[in-house]
């Protein structure tokens, strides 16, 4: 059996998983092998992988077993002899699929449920009324019929009317909210009866922002359409009826949601188990629209779901889909002869409406996305009105970077006249970090901000007026969830309270002593900032390279900013970070191509 002293690279939970599988092994001579393989699969899941390719397992086993070599065929045979590993279509703790990926059983099932559900929606064809759709698109898009270059927002709305599944990817400022509102308006206008529509997002923060942006997007819509707009935005957990005690959902394959259309924002934040649960709870007749940015960080949990869904497409619609879209929009699209069903349900918004062509924020985001060193270097060396880079090479210039930001952005929070005013000031700006610890981590920068603001008596962790806080753990009783932010401020009687935005736009209060696990929120990790946008962002990378640094993290941090971005990081570290891509192993892309040949749970 394996022990922590022999294999210090594993977490205790990985070792325990390996030992458990070793005890289940039906072949004593392979018990050690399956214990190590189980520990490797468990560790892979903790690192964000849905499965572990067999060639990767071969390498790891060779190192862990002191150089003993396994050929792929010998390893396959040995694993299947243990009784702990089986092929698709059977049940066992581990599944070895036809692509030589080793899965935990539950992750294999999640992945196959997602592939089956998505493709069944993709492949479902419906008849449509060309003239009715023409009329609706003309009323919603002022440029309808008058543009030589395809209007991708209009095209997305048209595609949503003929495809039960629509996946829309787009970067910052590409008009995702505008497009989402027009999609809903098109469906409402085309329907012969009132539709049951639900808006959803992975987190409370993202749900609140979706509601706010949807309300602002109603302007310009016909009143007969806008009055039927959904005014309820829910987290996916709330939509499905999460039961905290059991970890199960009220709505599932046996108790479907009664909905005609579900639109989900920030889909890149959705993990594999949650997407599987959502898809199984939707009736076959329900349309699904997913919005996200394929280039952002994936979910904190295992998998890169939205990236895999978008990556399953090979680029461009099929000949039939191009013909349909020309009928509806008048635009000519080049067909993709190798198009998969996912291709025909995907569209990527590319034009940015938020930033001017000369915007530094836009340029640095595109440079990071391109991965080209010379492009990023030129961008960092140029002067911009909305982007500033401090690389630590000019100490006199760099030493006050934090103080300037804090005095400008956070001092007004403390000077506010009410909790509402303080929270409004605070939500405009944020310091974003890649890591928690170190001189440029969340904890150190929160402390530095408090010193600059001359916050007194903070050594004991006391609460104080004007303190921004972020919730770190879900509390269903208090209806406060991981990622929610609020402000501590006195009530009318002078007692300090925690004030948090409510669904109706008001503030609700709670005693600081009743708050779930939380921390000061002047500085957050980039991961915690997902689903949020700020007018001003200061992005601080650690002084030295770290495994968490990646192109996706850098891009996500930069694209949280709408107006003024400051990056504090050495140029060489930025270049290194841009070159490092997050690689998460999964079989979803292949499954979306191979279905219906794949086995499902």
PDB file of C-alpha atoms in Angstrom, residues 256-384:
ATOM      1  CA  UNK A 256     -38.177  18.785 -15.055  1.00  0.00           C
ATOM      2  CA  UNK A 257     -38.341  22.559 -15.051  1.00  0.00           C
ATOM      3  CA  UNK A 258     -41.427  23.989 -16.761  1.00  0.00           C
ATOM      4  CA  UNK A 259     -39.652  26.432 -19.059  1.00  0.00           C
ATOM      5  CA  UNK A 260     -39.570  27.338 -22.741  1.00  0.00           C
ATOM      6  CA  UNK A 261     -36.231  29.161 -22.820  1.00  0.00           C
ATOM      7  CA  UNK A 262     -33.266  29.423 -20.468  1.00  0.00           C
ATOM      8  CA  UNK A 263     -30.506  32.000 -21.044  1.00  0.00           C
ATOM      9  CA  UNK A 264     -27.335  31.572 -19.000  1.00  0.00           C
ATOM     10  CA  UNK A 265     -24.641  34.242 -18.701  1.00  0.00           C
ATOM     11  CA  UNK A 266     -20.984  33.761 -17.658  1.00  0.00           C
ATOM     12  CA  UNK A 267     -21.099  30.156 -18.848  1.00  0.00           C
ATOM     13  CA  UNK A 268     -17.303  29.862 -18.631  1.00  0.00           C
ATOM     14  CA  UNK A 269     -17.718  29.742 -14.836  1.00  0.00           C
ATOM     15  CA  UNK A 270     -19.998  26.675 -14.894  1.00  0.00           C
ATOM     16  CA  UNK A 271     -18.394  23.418 -13.816  1.00  0.00           C
ATOM     17  CA  UNK A 272     -19.090  19.944 -15.185  1.00  0.00           C
ATOM     18  CA  UNK A 273     -21.443  18.635 -12.437  1.00  0.00           C
ATOM     19  CA  UNK A 274     -23.575  21.802 -12.476  1.00  0.00           C
ATOM     20  CA  UNK A 275     -23.952  21.827 -16.259  1.00  0.00           C
ATOM     21  CA  UNK A 276     -24.934  18.156 -16.243  1.00  0.00           C
ATOM     22  CA  UNK A 277     -27.559  18.893 -13.581  1.00  0.00           C
ATOM     23  CA  UNK A 278     -28.936  21.870 -15.532  1.00  0.00           C
ATOM     24  CA  UNK A 279     -29.173  19.994 -18.825  1.00  0.00           C
ATOM     25  CA  UNK A 280     -30.917  17.012 -17.242  1.00  0.00           C
ATOM     26  CA  UNK A 281     -33.513  19.286 -15.626  1.00  0.00           C
ATOM     27  CA  UNK A 282     -34.509  20.967 -18.909  1.00  0.00           C
ATOM     28  CA  UNK A 283     -37.357  19.489 -20.963  1.00  0.00           C
ATOM     29  CA  UNK A 284     -36.420  18.562 -24.556  1.00  0.00           C
ATOM     30  CA  UNK A 285     -38.623  21.398 -25.853  1.00  0.00           C
ATOM     31  CA  UNK A 286     -36.761  24.058 -23.845  1.00  0.00           C
ATOM     32  CA  UNK A 287     -34.341  26.237 -25.795  1.00  0.00           C
ATOM     33  CA  UNK A 288     -30.962  26.877 -24.201  1.00  0.00           C
ATOM     34  CA  UNK A 289     -28.763  29.924 -24.833  1.00  0.00           C
ATOM     35  CA  UNK A 290     -25.270  30.053 -23.302  1.00  0.00           C
ATOM     36  CA  UNK A 291     -23.224  33.262 -23.193  1.00  0.00           C
ATOM     37  CA  UNK A 292     -19.571  33.411 -22.187  1.00  0.00           C
ATOM     38  CA  UNK A 293     -16.009  34.215 -23.171  1.00  0.00           C
ATOM     39  CA  UNK A 294     -14.067  31.156 -24.298  1.00  0.00           C
ATOM     40  CA  UNK A 295     -10.733  32.878 -23.533  1.00  0.00           C
ATOM     41  CA  UNK A 296     -11.485  33.494 -19.842  1.00  0.00           C
ATOM     42  CA  UNK A 297     -10.433  31.380 -16.907  1.00  0.00           C
ATOM     43  CA  UNK A 298     -12.378  28.155 -16.607  1.00  0.00           C
ATOM     44  CA  UNK A 299     -14.396  27.230 -13.513  1.00  0.00           C
ATOM     45  CA  UNK A 300     -12.560  26.829 -10.211  1.00  0.00           C
ATOM     46  CA  UNK A 301     -13.608  23.177 -10.153  1.00  0.00           C
ATOM     47  CA  UNK A 302     -12.381  20.526 -12.590  1.00  0.00           C
ATOM     48  CA  UNK A 303     -12.892  20.958 -16.315  1.00  0.00           C
ATOM     49  CA  UNK A 304     -12.936  23.683 -18.955  1.00  0.00           C
ATOM     50  CA  UNK A 305     -16.529  23.218 -19.987  1.00  0.00           C
ATOM     51  CA  UNK A 306     -17.259  26.341 -22.035  1.00  0.00           C
ATOM     52  CA  UNK A 307     -13.843  26.227 -23.690  1.00  0.00           C
ATOM     53  CA  UNK A 308     -14.396  22.577 -24.634  1.00  0.00           C
ATOM     54  CA  UNK A 309     -17.877  23.279 -26.036  1.00  0.00           C
ATOM     55  CA  UNK A 310     -16.540  26.114 -28.192  1.00  0.00           C
ATOM     56  CA  UNK A 311     -13.416  24.104 -29.029  1.00  0.00           C
ATOM     57  CA  UNK A 312     -15.511  21.197 -30.304  1.00  0.00           C
ATOM     58  CA  UNK A 313     -16.504  23.372 -33.248  1.00  0.00           C
ATOM     59  CA  UNK A 314     -14.159  23.293 -36.231  1.00  0.00           C
ATOM     60  CA  UNK A 315     -15.001  26.791 -37.475  1.00  0.00           C
ATOM     61  CA  UNK A 316     -17.935  27.853 -39.633  1.00  0.00           C
ATOM     62  CA  UNK A 317     -21.428  26.527 -40.251  1.00  0.00           C
ATOM     63  CA  UNK A 318     -22.491  23.670 -42.492  1.00  0.00           C
ATOM     64  CA  UNK A 319     -23.751  24.318 -46.016  1.00  0.00           C
ATOM     65  CA  UNK A 320     -27.364  23.837 -44.884  1.00  0.00           C
ATOM     66  CA  UNK A 321     -26.953  26.247 -41.964  1.00  0.00           C
ATOM     67  CA  UNK A 322     -25.322  28.881 -44.192  1.00  0.00           C
ATOM     68  CA  UNK A 323     -28.267  28.580 -46.587  1.00  0.00           C
ATOM     69  CA  UNK A 324     -30.754  29.012 -43.731  1.00  0.00           C
ATOM     70  CA  UNK A 325     -28.890  32.011 -42.356  1.00  0.00           C
ATOM     71  CA  UNK A 326     -28.785  33.683 -45.791  1.00  0.00           C
ATOM     72  CA  UNK A 327     -32.543  33.284 -46.029  1.00  0.00           C
ATOM     73  CA  UNK A 328     -33.016  34.961 -42.651  1.00  0.00           C
ATOM     74  CA  UNK A 329     -30.311  37.638 -42.668  1.00  0.00           C
ATOM     75  CA  UNK A 330     -29.356  38.172 -46.298  1.00  0.00           C
ATOM     76  CA  UNK A 331     -25.701  37.615 -45.435  1.00  0.00           C
ATOM     77  CA  UNK A 332     -23.420  35.246 -47.310  1.00  0.00           C
ATOM     78  CA  UNK A 333     -21.398  32.945 -45.051  1.00  0.00           C
ATOM     79  CA  UNK A 334     -18.627  30.604 -46.190  1.00  0.00           C
ATOM     80  CA  UNK A 335     -19.628  26.999 -45.439  1.00  0.00           C
ATOM     81  CA  UNK A 336     -17.429  24.576 -43.529  1.00  0.00           C
ATOM     82  CA  UNK A 337     -17.534  21.187 -45.257  1.00  0.00           C
ATOM     83  CA  UNK A 338     -16.286  19.537 -42.040  1.00  0.00           C
ATOM     84  CA  UNK A 339     -18.848  21.245 -39.789  1.00  0.00           C
ATOM     85  CA  UNK A 340     -20.028  19.284 -36.760  1.00  0.00           C
ATOM     86  CA  UNK A 341     -23.451  19.704 -35.129  1.00  0.00           C
ATOM     87  CA  UNK A 342     -21.797  21.980 -32.553  1.00  0.00           C
ATOM     88  CA  UNK A 343     -20.550  24.275 -35.327  1.00  0.00           C
ATOM     89  CA  UNK A 344     -24.141  24.961 -36.387  1.00  0.00           C
ATOM     90  CA  UNK A 345     -25.059  26.129 -32.870  1.00  0.00           C
ATOM     91  CA  UNK A 346     -22.063  28.391 -32.194  1.00  0.00           C
ATOM     92  CA  UNK A 347     -21.368  32.035 -32.957  1.00  0.00           C
ATOM     93  CA  UNK A 348     -18.513  34.263 -31.774  1.00  0.00           C
ATOM     94  CA  UNK A 349     -18.981  38.029 -31.422  1.00  0.00           C
ATOM     95  CA  UNK A 350     -15.806  39.784 -32.505  1.00  0.00           C
ATOM     96  CA  UNK A 351     -16.360  43.543 -32.809  1.00  0.00           C
ATOM     97  CA  UNK A 352     -15.775  45.548 -29.606  1.00  0.00           C
ATOM     98  CA  UNK A 353     -18.250  48.394 -29.058  1.00  0.00           C
ATOM     99  CA  UNK A 354     -16.839  49.415 -25.675  1.00  0.00           C
ATOM    100  CA  UNK A 355     -13.321  50.469 -26.594  1.00  0.00           C
ATOM    101  CA  UNK A 356     -12.068  52.896 -29.198  1.00  0.00           C
ATOM    102  CA  UNK A 357      -9.564  51.545 -31.696  1.00  0.00           C
ATOM    103  CA  UNK A 358      -6.712  53.282 -29.847  1.00  0.00           C
ATOM    104  CA  UNK A 359      -7.790  51.999 -26.397  1.00  0.00           C
ATOM    105  CA  UNK A 360      -4.863  50.598 -24.437  1.00  0.00           C
ATOM    106  CA  UNK A 361      -7.096  48.169 -22.542  1.00  0.00           C
ATOM    107  CA  UNK A 362      -8.361  46.714 -25.807  1.00  0.00           C
ATOM    108  CA  UNK A 363      -4.868  46.535 -27.287  1.00  0.00           C
ATOM    109  CA  UNK A 364      -3.302  44.766 -24.311  1.00  0.00           C
ATOM    110  CA  UNK A 365      -6.220  42.283 -24.119  1.00  0.00           C
ATOM    111  CA  UNK A 366      -5.807  41.450 -27.821  1.00  0.00           C
ATOM    112  CA  UNK A 367      -2.035  41.202 -27.414  1.00  0.00           C
ATOM    113  CA  UNK A 368      -2.423  38.719 -24.553  1.00  0.00           C
ATOM    114  CA  UNK A 369      -4.969  36.758 -26.561  1.00  0.00           C
ATOM    115  CA  UNK A 370      -2.643  36.584 -29.566  1.00  0.00           C
ATOM    116  CA  UNK A 371       0.216  35.138 -27.519  1.00  0.00           C
ATOM    117  CA  UNK A 372       2.746  37.117 -29.595  1.00  0.00           C
ATOM    118  CA  UNK A 373       5.673  38.454 -27.568  1.00  0.00           C
ATOM    119  CA  UNK A 374       6.456  41.317 -29.953  1.00  0.00           C
ATOM    120  CA  UNK A 375       2.835  42.512 -29.924  1.00  0.00           C
ATOM    121  CA  UNK A 376       2.652  42.623 -26.121  1.00  0.00           C
ATOM    122  CA  UNK A 377       6.106  44.229 -25.814  1.00  0.00           C
ATOM    123  CA  UNK A 378       5.103  47.025 -28.208  1.00  0.00           C
ATOM    124  CA  UNK A 379       1.838  47.540 -26.348  1.00  0.00           C
ATOM    125  CA  UNK A 380       3.589  47.821 -22.970  1.00  0.00           C
ATOM    126  CA  UNK A 381       6.097  50.324 -24.387  1.00  0.00           C
ATOM    127  CA  UNK A 382       3.394  52.605 -25.835  1.00  0.00           C
ATOM    128  CA  UNK A 383       1.592  55.373 -23.962  1.00  0.00           C
ATOM    129  CA  UNK A 384      -2.178  55.134 -23.560  1.00  0.00           C
TER     130      UNK A 384
END
